[in-house]
Amino acid sequence: MARSARRLPVSGWLPAALTAVFAVAVLKAYSVPLADVAAFGGYLVVVVALPGLLLWRALRAKAGPIALDVAAGLALGYPLSVFIYVAARAAGVPQLAVVPSILVVAAFVLVPRLRRHWRGSGERAPLWWSWALSAFVVLLFCWSAIDFFRRNGLRWPGNSQPYQDMVFHLALAAEFKHHFPAMIPYVVDEPLHYHWYFHAHLAAASWGSGVELETLLYRLGLMPVLAGFVVLTAYTARAVVKTWWSGPVAVFFTLLGSAWYNTVNSGWMLVNLWISPTQVFAAMIFGALAYLVVDILPRAATKREWLLFVLLAAGVAGAKATFVPMLLAAGAFVAAVGLVFRRRLDRTALIATGLTAAVFVAAMLLLFRGGSAGMRIEPFALRGPHESYLAMALRLAVGWLGAWAGVLGLVVVGRRLLDRAVLFCLGLGLAAIVVVMLTSQPGGSQMYFLSSAKPYLVMAALAGVAALLGEPARWWRKALAFVLLAVMLGGAWTIVNVYTKPIEETAATGARDYPRRGGQIPGGGVEAMRWLRDHSSPDDLIATNVHCLPVASPPCDSRSFWVAAYAERRVLVEGWVYTDSAMKMAGKRKDYQRAPYWSPEILAANDRAFTAPSGETVDVLRDEYGVRWLAVDRRVPADIIGLAAVADLRFADRNCLVFEIRR
C-alpha cells in the first residue's frame, strides 16, 4: 500500500512526459533539429515559464495544481518577457533581455520569504483528467502536423507557397528583432498599429535561443501555447461549472463544436490554429486572466491580485485587439446584473471594469493610435444578399443556440444565471455577438471576437447542463441536460468532414505534401535575402521590384512580404496591404488587398530603377529615399545589364540578385 502511494504522484506526470516526447518526435519528423528544440525549450523554461510561474504564485499568495500554475505562469511569462525585450531592444542590447528573468529566478532562490513559492499546493487532479488533457494536447499536435506542418516546409520549395499571412507575421517578427519602436517593414514610413506582442516574443526567442525566426513561427512558437491553452481552458471551466468533467468537455467543444452545418460562424478554432498565431497566443494569455477573474469575482481581491490582473490585461491587449473590449463589456455586465438583481454594487466587478477601461485606453493610445484596421460600424453585415432580416435572425438564433444549447439550462435553473462566473462568461459571449452583428471588416476579422469568446460560451453552456444534472428529484431536467448535450454534439458532427478531409488527404498523399515548385517565394530567394541580412546593417533600406502575389497578375494583390521577412530589413515598397493607409484606400471594397498604393510617385521611382536603370534613377532611390540595396526577383521584368552598370552585384542566385548602390 505504501509503495503504491509513493508511486501515485509519479503517475500523474506520466501523461505530461509522454506528451512532451510526442511533441519532440513530431518536430523532429518535420525537419526541426533537436538542437533547436533544446535551445528553444531552454529559453522557454528559464526566461518565460519559470519566472512566470513563480510570480503567478507570489502575486496570488498561494500555489495551485502544478499543471495550472505552469500554464498560467507561461501565460504571465509571455507578456513579461515581451515587456523586458522591447525595453532591451530600444536600448540596443536585445541579447541582455534574458537577464531580468534569470534575476527573478535567482531572487526566488536567495530570498527566504520567496522560497515557499517553489513548493506546490499538493492538490492533484484525477488521473483520468490528466490523461484527457494530454490527449487533447496530442490531438492539437497531430492536427498541427496534418493541417500545417505537412504543407509548409522549412526549405525551398516546401516554404515557397505558405498562407500569405504567415510571411506577413514573419516580416513583423523580423522588424521587432532589429528595431523598436517598430514600423511596418515592407513599405516605408507606415506606422505599426497592430497587436504585435507575439511577433516581439518570436524576436526575443530568436535572440535568446539562436533559432531562426522561420523555425519559430512555422514550428516551435505555438506548440507550448497550444498546451497551455488546453490546460487553462479546462481549469477555468472547472472553476465556472464546479465539476471535474466539465474541463475536458469544455476543451472538446471549444476545439470541435459548431453550429449545425455551419449555418453561422460560431468560432472555428482548429481551422485557424496556425494561420492566425496571434489569436491562439492571445487566447492562451486570456485563459489565465479569465481564471483569475473567475477566482476573484465572488470575493475581495488583494492588491497583488489586481496587479496580476493588470499585467495579464496589458499582455492580452497587445496580443490580440479583440479581447480587452470583450473583457470590459463582461465586467460591466456582471456589475450591471448585480446592481439590478442584488440591489448593490459589485465592488470587484467595478474595479475590474475600471482597470480594464484604463488598459483599453492605454492600448488605443500607445499600440493602435486610434487605428481600426478597417473595422467599421455596419449593422447586420452577416445578412445574405437575398436574405430577409427575419430569416437572418432565425438562422443566427438556431445556429448559435445549437452550438451552445446548454445555455438553455441556465434559463430552466434560474439561480445559476446570477452566478458571477457564469455572468462573466455570458458577458464575454454577448459582447462578441454584438460586435459581430454590428460591425464588419474587409477581411472578416470581426469574426475573431466570436472565436475569442467561444471557450466561455461553451463554459456557460456546460454550467447550464450541470445545473440540470444537479437536480436529482427532477428526472426530466436530467433528460433535458442530455438532450442539450446531444444538440451540441450534433453540431460538431455535422461539420466532421472539415476535420476528416485533411486526415484522408494525409493518408492518401503521405506525411508531407510540400509544394514541388516555387510560389510566392522563388528558388534561391531565401538564401539571397539571408545573405543580404548577414552583409548589411539593420538600418539599411532595400528597394525591390516585386510587389504582387502572384508576381505578375494585375490588378496587383499587394500581399508580398518575403523580401522584408527573410532579409530582416525594411523595404522602400514591397507590398502595402494591412496598413492604415491601405485600408483607407480600400474603403468598403472587399478586395482590399488589391487597393492601389497611395504614393504612386514613390512606386514609380522605385520601379524605374529596375526597368530603366541609370545613374539618375538609381541616385533618386539613394539620395531621396535612403536606399542602399536592390533586391531583384528575376520573375519580374528588370534590366539586369543596366543595373550592373550603375550598381555593384553582390549576390546572384538562379532567381534572385542583390545589388549594392554605389555611394
XYZ file of C-alpha atoms in Angstrom:
663
model
C 0.000 0.000 0.000
C 2.815 2.413 0.924
C 4.687 1.596 -2.271
C 1.513 2.280 -4.287
C 1.076 5.637 -2.552
C 4.671 6.587 -3.329
C 4.161 5.743 -6.992
C 0.927 7.704 -7.281
C 2.473 11.177 -7.626
C 4.817 9.929 -10.333
C 1.918 8.537 -12.348
C 0.374 11.994 -12.627
C 3.443 13.200 -14.509
C 3.410 10.347 -16.997
C 0.817 11.856 -19.408
C 2.716 15.159 -19.488
C 6.041 13.424 -20.065
C 4.675 11.294 -22.898
C 3.077 14.374 -24.473
C 6.409 16.202 -24.388
C 8.162 13.240 -26.009
C 5.469 13.115 -28.686
C 5.895 16.844 -29.382
C 9.644 16.427 -29.861
C 9.066 13.473 -32.183
C 6.620 15.481 -34.313
C 9.014 18.409 -34.552
C 11.908 16.133 -35.457
C 9.783 14.465 -38.134
C 9.117 17.868 -39.674
C 12.731 18.971 -40.016
C 13.367 20.772 -36.733
C 16.860 19.900 -35.441
C 16.940 18.584 -31.900
C 19.443 21.329 -31.086
C 16.804 23.934 -31.989
C 14.180 22.144 -29.898
C 16.547 22.065 -26.925
C 17.610 25.701 -27.336
C 14.045 26.964 -27.596
C 12.913 24.696 -24.760
C 15.667 26.009 -22.521
C 14.772 29.600 -23.352
C 11.082 28.945 -22.744
C 11.644 27.351 -19.339
C 14.276 29.722 -17.956
C 13.144 33.042 -19.433
C 9.369 32.658 -19.769
C 7.730 29.812 -17.860
C 9.706 29.585 -14.617
C 9.715 33.311 -13.779
C 6.060 33.463 -14.764
C 5.147 30.521 -12.533
C 6.939 31.974 -9.513
C 5.400 35.420 -9.991
C 1.934 33.905 -10.553
C 2.175 32.131 -7.205
C 3.677 35.138 -5.430
C 1.040 37.581 -6.663
C -1.779 35.176 -5.794
C -0.064 34.360 -2.462
C -0.778 30.686 -2.977
C 0.036 27.720 -5.155
C -2.433 25.721 -7.177
C -2.263 22.424 -9.057
C 1.077 22.184 -10.827
C -0.437 21.956 -14.325
C -2.482 25.100 -13.719
C 0.464 27.001 -12.263
C 2.763 26.035 -15.127
C 0.211 27.023 -17.783
C -0.716 30.264 -16.021
C 2.950 31.009 -15.385
C 3.632 30.567 -19.074
C 0.730 32.903 -19.880
C 2.127 35.523 -17.497
C 5.708 34.964 -18.606
C 4.953 35.702 -22.247
C 3.927 39.372 -21.820
C 6.503 39.999 -19.092
C 9.297 38.716 -21.328
C 7.954 40.874 -24.174
C 7.927 43.989 -21.964
C 11.526 43.309 -20.956
C 12.605 42.545 -24.503
C 11.235 45.724 -26.076
C 12.991 47.776 -23.393
C 16.255 45.962 -24.120
C 15.698 46.275 -27.869
C 15.068 50.019 -27.537
C 18.284 50.321 -25.522
C 20.218 48.462 -28.217
C 21.028 45.404 -26.095
C 18.497 42.708 -27.100
C 20.908 39.970 -26.034
C 20.502 41.099 -22.416
C 16.728 40.652 -22.399
C 17.152 37.254 -20.726
C 18.960 38.718 -17.710
C 15.962 40.092 -15.748
C 14.186 36.732 -15.955
C 17.259 34.973 -14.600
C 17.458 37.545 -11.795
C 13.812 36.877 -10.916
C 14.505 33.159 -10.599
C 17.615 33.905 -8.546
C 15.603 36.130 -6.208
C 13.155 33.304 -5.538
C 16.126 31.086 -4.689
C 18.020 33.533 -2.483
C 15.288 35.495 -0.670
C 13.962 33.343 2.203
C 10.377 34.635 2.162
C 10.108 33.930 -1.576
C 11.372 30.352 -1.413
C 7.999 28.979 -0.388
C 6.696 29.692 -3.880
C 8.818 26.844 -5.219
C 6.518 24.449 -3.358
C 3.273 23.337 -4.944
C -0.055 23.029 -3.211
C -0.116 19.263 -3.315
C -3.539 19.445 -4.969
C -3.811 16.858 -7.700
C -6.264 16.400 -10.485
C -7.834 12.979 -11.060
C -5.584 10.771 -13.149
C -8.209 10.441 -15.891
C -8.280 14.247 -16.129
C -4.516 14.378 -16.727
C -4.759 11.743 -19.444
C -7.740 13.500 -21.042
C -5.982 16.870 -21.232
C -2.823 15.228 -22.550
C -4.919 13.525 -25.211
C -6.288 16.892 -26.339
C -2.793 18.369 -26.474
C -1.637 15.399 -28.555
C -4.689 15.936 -30.766
C -3.620 19.539 -31.356
C -0.060 18.467 -32.144
C -1.372 15.868 -34.595
C -3.651 18.442 -36.199
C -0.713 20.843 -36.440
C 1.224 18.198 -38.336
C -1.670 17.175 -40.583
C -3.056 20.601 -41.372
C 0.045 22.806 -41.335
C 3.438 21.138 -40.996
C 2.852 18.736 -43.872
C 2.017 21.625 -46.217
C 4.743 24.041 -45.136
C 8.371 23.015 -45.199
C 11.396 24.836 -43.852
C 13.367 24.530 -47.100
C 12.538 25.552 -50.658
C 10.266 24.635 -52.393
C 8.442 23.473 -49.276
C 8.343 27.007 -47.897
C 7.560 28.730 -51.208
C 3.746 28.779 -51.023
C 2.689 29.448 -47.436
C -0.573 31.071 -46.480
C 0.240 34.676 -47.307
C -0.331 35.983 -43.791
C 2.414 33.727 -42.442
C 5.024 35.716 -44.364
C 3.427 38.901 -43.025
C 3.888 37.604 -39.471
C 7.466 36.633 -40.288
C 8.180 40.141 -41.581
C 6.823 41.700 -38.384
C 8.890 39.349 -36.221
C 11.969 40.335 -38.234
C 11.154 44.001 -37.686
C 10.989 43.507 -33.919
C 14.220 41.566 -33.945
C 16.098 44.636 -35.148
C 14.029 47.714 -34.262
C 11.981 49.282 -31.519
C 9.876 51.329 -31.891
C 8.777 49.242 -34.848
C 7.310 50.288 -38.179
C 5.609 48.400 -40.987
C 8.742 46.840 -42.539
C 7.600 46.213 -46.111
C 6.592 49.779 -47.035
C 8.314 52.969 -45.955
C 7.001 55.432 -43.354
C 3.949 53.425 -42.312
C 3.330 53.224 -38.550
C 2.600 49.844 -36.997
C -0.849 49.973 -35.395
C -1.292 46.296 -34.686
C -1.299 43.720 -31.898
C 2.378 42.784 -32.067
C 3.292 41.014 -28.815
C 3.513 37.603 -30.475
C 5.958 38.953 -33.043
C 8.048 40.566 -30.314
C 8.017 37.236 -28.471
C 9.394 35.485 -31.559
C 12.093 38.138 -31.878
C 13.032 37.762 -28.222
C 13.075 33.970 -28.528
C 15.310 34.183 -31.592
C 17.822 36.349 -29.735
C 17.594 34.187 -26.616
C 17.812 30.779 -28.295
C 19.600 31.433 -31.584
C 16.807 29.710 -33.528
C 15.757 31.156 -36.902
C 12.531 33.149 -36.916
C 11.092 30.924 -39.642
C 11.537 27.822 -37.477
C 9.970 29.575 -34.516
C 6.949 30.770 -36.492
C 6.371 27.642 -38.585
C 7.142 25.019 -35.941
C 8.160 25.812 -32.375
C 6.461 29.022 -31.318
C 2.884 27.825 -30.884
C 3.481 24.326 -29.507
C 3.678 25.385 -25.825
C 0.900 27.921 -26.407
C -1.444 25.154 -27.542
C -0.675 23.029 -24.496
C -1.179 25.964 -22.155
C -4.459 26.879 -23.826
C -5.868 23.389 -23.256
C -4.895 23.363 -19.580
C -6.192 26.865 -18.858
C -9.470 26.256 -20.685
C -10.042 23.089 -18.674
C -9.228 24.632 -15.294
C -11.306 27.738 -15.973
C -14.239 25.527 -16.979
C -13.880 23.594 -13.748
C -13.881 26.868 -11.788
C -17.017 28.073 -13.601
C -19.015 24.838 -13.700
C -17.597 23.404 -10.459
C -17.246 19.861 -11.781
C -14.170 17.957 -12.971
C -15.888 16.528 -16.041
C -16.575 19.991 -17.416
C -12.880 20.674 -18.074
C -12.206 18.129 -20.828
C -15.739 18.581 -22.207
C -15.158 22.341 -22.491
C -11.924 21.708 -24.377
C -13.747 19.319 -26.714
C -16.480 21.787 -27.649
C -14.034 24.687 -27.863
C -11.973 22.797 -30.413
C -14.686 20.898 -32.282
C -18.061 22.472 -31.507
C -20.032 24.276 -34.191
C -23.430 25.498 -35.241
C -25.304 22.799 -37.150
C -23.961 22.512 -40.696
C -22.079 25.744 -40.055
C -25.258 27.759 -40.661
C -23.493 30.625 -38.896
C -19.897 31.129 -37.803
C -19.513 30.033 -34.198
C -15.761 30.499 -33.948
C -13.713 27.748 -35.577
C -10.597 27.024 -33.581
C -8.757 24.304 -35.469
C -9.158 25.854 -38.910
C -7.195 28.976 -37.912
C -4.853 27.299 -35.477
C -1.555 28.146 -37.200
C -2.515 30.720 -39.806
C -3.672 33.128 -37.087
C -0.957 32.747 -34.448
C -1.862 35.995 -32.692
C -5.351 34.628 -31.942
C -4.099 31.457 -30.259
C -1.338 33.335 -28.422
C -3.802 35.866 -27.011
C -6.402 33.193 -26.202
C -3.844 31.400 -24.055
C -2.896 34.566 -22.133
C -6.567 35.444 -21.737
C -7.173 31.957 -20.346
C -5.034 32.817 -17.319
C -6.773 36.177 -16.966
C -10.211 34.553 -17.163
C -9.245 32.010 -14.496
C -8.080 34.846 -12.252
C -11.311 36.803 -12.798
C -13.482 33.783 -12.031
C -11.434 33.210 -8.868
C -11.713 36.771 -7.509
C -15.255 37.727 -8.565
C -17.004 36.196 -5.506
C -14.672 37.950 -3.040
C -12.454 40.965 -2.439
C -9.194 40.662 -4.360
C -5.852 41.682 -2.879
C -3.674 44.467 -4.285
C -1.242 41.883 -5.604
C -4.050 40.091 -7.414
C -5.100 43.368 -9.008
C -1.504 43.895 -10.123
C -1.612 40.429 -11.674
C -4.899 41.353 -13.352
C -3.376 44.490 -14.893
C -0.270 42.640 -16.108
C -2.341 39.965 -17.841
C -4.806 42.504 -19.247
C -1.916 44.559 -20.612
C -0.464 41.386 -22.090
C -3.647 40.360 -23.843
C -4.248 43.931 -25.087
C -1.092 43.780 -27.173
C -1.515 40.155 -28.155
C -4.908 40.499 -29.887
C -7.161 43.524 -30.092
C -10.409 41.559 -29.650
C -10.078 40.515 -26.013
C -9.929 43.727 -23.980
C -13.200 45.216 -25.337
C -14.906 41.914 -24.510
C -13.389 41.923 -21.022
C -14.587 45.482 -20.497
C -18.112 44.586 -21.569
C -18.164 41.423 -19.446
C -17.086 43.280 -16.309
C -19.734 45.938 -16.880
C -22.334 43.211 -17.493
C -21.552 41.463 -14.191
C -21.713 44.781 -12.342
C -24.996 45.792 -14.005
C -26.721 42.476 -13.293
C -25.550 42.638 -9.684
C -26.968 46.136 -9.313
C -30.327 45.160 -10.807
C -30.876 41.817 -9.062
C -28.835 42.127 -5.851
C -29.565 45.822 -5.321
C -25.921 46.584 -4.588
C -22.741 47.456 -6.404
C -20.375 44.576 -7.095
C -17.086 46.126 -5.980
C -14.834 43.501 -7.561
C -16.615 43.704 -10.912
C -16.459 47.507 -10.833
C -12.734 47.567 -10.075
C -12.093 45.022 -12.827
C -14.120 47.129 -15.255
C -12.286 50.307 -14.299
C -8.848 48.726 -14.645
C -9.843 47.166 -17.954
C -11.028 50.547 -19.209
C -7.658 52.041 -18.281
C -5.812 49.258 -20.119
C -8.109 49.683 -23.118
C -7.468 53.430 -23.327
C -3.723 52.900 -22.929
C -3.731 50.279 -25.690
C -5.679 52.539 -28.038
C -3.268 55.414 -27.408
C 0.035 53.535 -27.326
C -0.469 50.463 -29.525
C -3.201 51.236 -32.017
C -3.099 55.066 -32.028
C -6.785 55.161 -32.875
C -6.388 52.807 -35.847
C -9.294 50.489 -36.589
C -7.643 48.040 -39.039
C -10.642 48.517 -41.310
C -13.291 47.757 -38.663
C -16.396 49.882 -39.154
C -19.971 50.065 -37.957
C -22.154 48.112 -40.378
C -25.218 46.596 -38.696
C -26.300 43.147 -39.874
C -23.407 42.675 -42.282
C -23.967 38.941 -41.687
C -27.178 39.099 -43.704
C -27.026 37.270 -47.009
C -27.567 39.183 -50.272
C -31.180 37.996 -50.638
C -31.906 37.167 -47.001
C -34.643 38.941 -45.072
C -33.960 40.265 -41.597
C -36.347 37.688 -40.132
C -34.618 34.840 -41.947
C -31.255 36.108 -40.746
C -32.485 36.331 -37.157
C -33.839 32.782 -37.284
C -30.644 31.456 -38.847
C -28.444 33.103 -36.238
C -30.666 32.100 -33.328
C -30.920 28.471 -34.409
C -27.238 28.288 -35.296
C -25.867 29.819 -32.124
C -28.362 28.103 -29.830
C -27.402 24.835 -31.460
C -23.725 25.476 -30.820
C -24.303 26.438 -27.167
C -27.623 24.749 -26.445
C -26.690 24.107 -22.828
C -27.237 27.805 -22.075
C -30.968 26.985 -22.059
C -30.319 25.005 -18.878
C -29.455 28.274 -17.145
C -32.906 29.570 -18.031
C -34.579 26.480 -16.571
C -32.493 26.557 -13.377
C -32.629 30.307 -12.960
C -30.437 30.625 -9.881
C -27.264 29.789 -11.835
C -27.882 32.810 -14.057
C -26.840 35.063 -11.166
C -23.592 33.217 -10.542
C -20.843 35.785 -11.163
C -18.593 33.375 -13.067
C -21.450 32.364 -15.356
C -22.389 36.017 -15.874
C -18.784 36.769 -16.779
C -18.805 34.037 -19.438
C -22.155 35.184 -20.783
C -20.922 38.773 -20.847
C -17.935 37.797 -22.971
C -20.196 35.899 -25.359
C -22.822 38.621 -25.632
C -20.145 41.239 -26.294
C -18.723 39.138 -29.113
C -22.143 38.552 -30.664
C -22.977 42.268 -30.543
C -19.699 43.147 -32.279
C -20.275 40.523 -34.964
C -23.825 41.761 -35.518
C -22.980 45.464 -35.732
C -19.584 45.677 -37.431
C -17.700 44.473 -40.471
C -14.123 44.358 -41.692
C -12.961 43.730 -45.280
C -11.174 40.536 -44.276
C -13.931 39.330 -41.944
C -11.770 39.920 -38.869
C -14.804 40.786 -36.740
C -15.340 37.021 -36.502
C -12.277 36.760 -34.269
C -14.414 38.231 -31.497
C -16.579 35.127 -31.685
C -13.552 32.833 -31.711
C -12.233 34.679 -28.663
C -15.487 34.219 -26.757
C -16.140 30.631 -27.816
C -14.497 28.849 -24.841
C -16.533 30.946 -22.410
C -19.823 30.461 -24.212
C -19.070 26.744 -24.023
C -18.455 27.084 -20.274
C -21.765 28.900 -19.810
C -23.486 26.132 -21.770
C -21.885 23.442 -19.612
C -22.889 25.353 -16.485
C -26.469 25.066 -17.725
C -26.074 21.335 -18.307
C -24.516 20.863 -14.864
C -27.350 22.829 -13.247
C -29.887 20.474 -14.817
C -27.921 17.404 -13.767
C -27.721 18.743 -10.213
C -31.470 18.389 -9.724
C -31.821 14.754 -8.557
C -35.551 14.971 -7.923
C -36.335 16.244 -11.396
C -35.786 13.389 -13.847
C -36.977 15.451 -16.779
C -34.261 18.001 -16.102
C -31.626 15.304 -16.363
C -33.188 14.157 -19.606
C -33.145 17.738 -20.877
C -29.468 18.036 -19.955
C -28.588 15.062 -22.144
C -30.752 16.391 -24.975
C -28.922 19.725 -24.891
C -25.568 17.960 -24.867
C -26.719 15.855 -27.799
C -27.660 19.004 -29.729
C -24.180 20.417 -29.139
C -22.594 17.127 -30.170
C -24.773 17.118 -33.267
C -23.383 20.480 -34.286
C -19.855 19.125 -34.031
C -20.811 16.028 -36.014
C -22.367 17.967 -38.901
C -19.012 19.533 -39.793
C -16.862 16.495 -39.092
C -15.810 16.424 -42.750
C -13.899 19.682 -42.195
C -11.551 17.721 -39.965
C -11.620 14.323 -41.620
C -10.733 15.673 -45.067
C -7.144 16.635 -44.122
C -6.769 13.267 -42.430
C -7.902 11.497 -45.596
C -5.526 13.629 -47.673
C -2.674 12.717 -45.355
C -3.489 9.038 -45.690
C -3.554 9.387 -49.477
C -0.501 11.601 -50.075
C 1.683 10.924 -47.054
C 3.003 12.891 -44.131
C 4.430 15.570 -46.427
C 2.645 17.414 -49.183
C 5.029 20.280 -49.764
C 4.869 22.436 -52.888
C 7.017 20.941 -55.640
C 7.799 24.221 -57.352
C 8.137 27.846 -56.430
C 5.217 30.038 -55.493
C 5.362 33.499 -53.999
C 8.949 32.849 -52.860
C 11.317 31.953 -55.736
C 14.059 29.375 -55.622
C 17.132 30.974 -54.092
C 15.057 33.811 -52.659
C 15.523 32.845 -49.026
C 19.266 32.331 -49.491
C 19.627 35.687 -51.252
C 17.757 37.577 -48.563
C 19.645 35.869 -45.761
C 22.909 36.774 -47.485
C 21.679 40.355 -47.526
C 20.766 40.116 -43.847
C 24.239 38.872 -42.988
C 26.043 41.551 -45.029
C 24.039 44.670 -44.202
C 23.120 46.863 -41.280
C 19.649 46.619 -39.706
C 19.224 50.286 -40.607
C 19.876 49.728 -44.326
C 16.904 50.211 -46.653
C 16.132 47.864 -49.558
C 14.294 48.506 -52.805
C 12.782 45.582 -54.696
C 10.934 45.019 -57.947
C 8.446 42.508 -56.504
C 5.155 43.818 -55.123
C 2.370 41.439 -56.048
C 1.025 37.988 -55.317
C 1.342 36.286 -57.792
C 4.264 38.316 -59.075
C 2.579 39.352 -62.356
C -1.203 39.224 -62.128
C -2.881 42.642 -62.464
C -4.579 44.169 -60.629
C -1.838 43.813 -58.038
C -2.576 41.787 -54.908
C -0.073 43.615 -52.718
C 0.495 40.857 -50.157
C 4.184 40.395 -50.943
C 6.269 40.377 -47.770
C 9.029 37.819 -48.315
C 11.866 40.261 -49.048
C 11.304 42.083 -45.748
C 10.676 38.797 -43.933
C 13.845 36.942 -44.903
C 16.217 39.892 -45.323
C 15.043 41.150 -41.910
C 15.394 44.659 -43.301
C 12.980 47.460 -44.107
C 11.904 47.864 -47.734
C 11.015 51.080 -49.549
C 7.909 49.490 -51.037
C 7.349 45.752 -51.413
C 3.706 45.151 -50.537
C 1.396 47.685 -48.915
C -1.632 45.823 -47.602
C -2.507 45.556 -43.864
C -1.680 49.202 -43.218
C -3.870 52.097 -42.141
C -3.242 53.870 -45.448
C -4.181 50.769 -47.441
C -7.426 50.356 -45.506
C -8.318 53.979 -46.192
C -7.618 53.469 -49.897
C -9.703 50.284 -49.936
C -12.752 51.870 -48.324
C -15.591 49.331 -48.334
C -14.265 47.198 -51.168
C -13.958 43.522 -50.280
C -10.810 43.015 -52.342
C -8.898 45.400 -50.093
C -5.645 43.615 -50.920
C -5.913 44.980 -54.483
C -6.298 48.619 -53.477
C -3.699 50.830 -55.203
C -0.606 52.187 -53.491
C -1.306 55.624 -52.035
C 2.034 57.172 -53.113
C 2.289 56.371 -56.829
C 5.292 58.663 -57.240
C 7.343 56.533 -54.820
C 6.283 53.320 -56.556
C 7.133 54.801 -59.955
C 10.572 55.946 -58.787
C 11.170 52.508 -57.270
C 10.218 50.604 -60.410
C 12.094 52.897 -62.804
C 15.338 51.961 -61.093
C 14.727 48.329 -62.138
C 13.146 48.724 -65.570
C 15.158 51.752 -66.748
C 18.265 51.792 -64.564
C 20.578 54.758 -64.922
C 22.707 56.912 -62.730
C 19.759 59.252 -62.360
C 17.043 56.700 -61.494
C 19.224 54.805 -59.031
C 20.533 58.003 -57.454
C 16.938 59.051 -56.756
C 16.469 55.940 -54.612
C 19.757 56.521 -52.826
C 19.584 60.276 -52.297
C 15.870 60.941 -51.843
C 14.764 57.757 -50.076
C 17.942 56.398 -48.482
C 18.009 53.062 -50.345
C 21.299 51.141 -50.248
C 20.388 47.699 -51.624
C 18.426 46.466 -54.641
C 16.779 43.035 -54.377
C 15.829 41.719 -57.820
C 13.269 38.976 -58.406
C 14.059 37.789 -61.933
C 10.472 36.639 -62.465
C 9.548 40.327 -62.667
C 10.838 42.326 -65.666
C 14.116 44.085 -64.859
C 17.084 45.366 -66.852
C 19.836 43.302 -65.258
C 22.571 44.525 -67.590
C 21.590 48.135 -66.954
C 21.571 47.569 -63.196
C 25.039 46.045 -63.311
C 26.277 49.236 -64.971
C 25.133 51.514 -62.145
C 25.255 49.230 -59.067
C 27.559 46.501 -57.774
C 26.337 42.907 -57.988
C 26.950 41.351 -54.571
C 24.947 38.112 -54.705
C 23.463 36.078 -57.536
C 21.239 33.018 -57.479
C 19.059 31.426 -60.106
C 16.090 33.706 -59.472
C 17.392 36.489 -57.252
C 20.106 39.096 -57.453
C 21.323 41.547 -54.837
C 22.936 44.824 -55.905
C 24.552 47.452 -53.716
C 24.071 51.037 -54.845
C 27.354 52.838 -55.254
C 27.850 55.663 -52.808
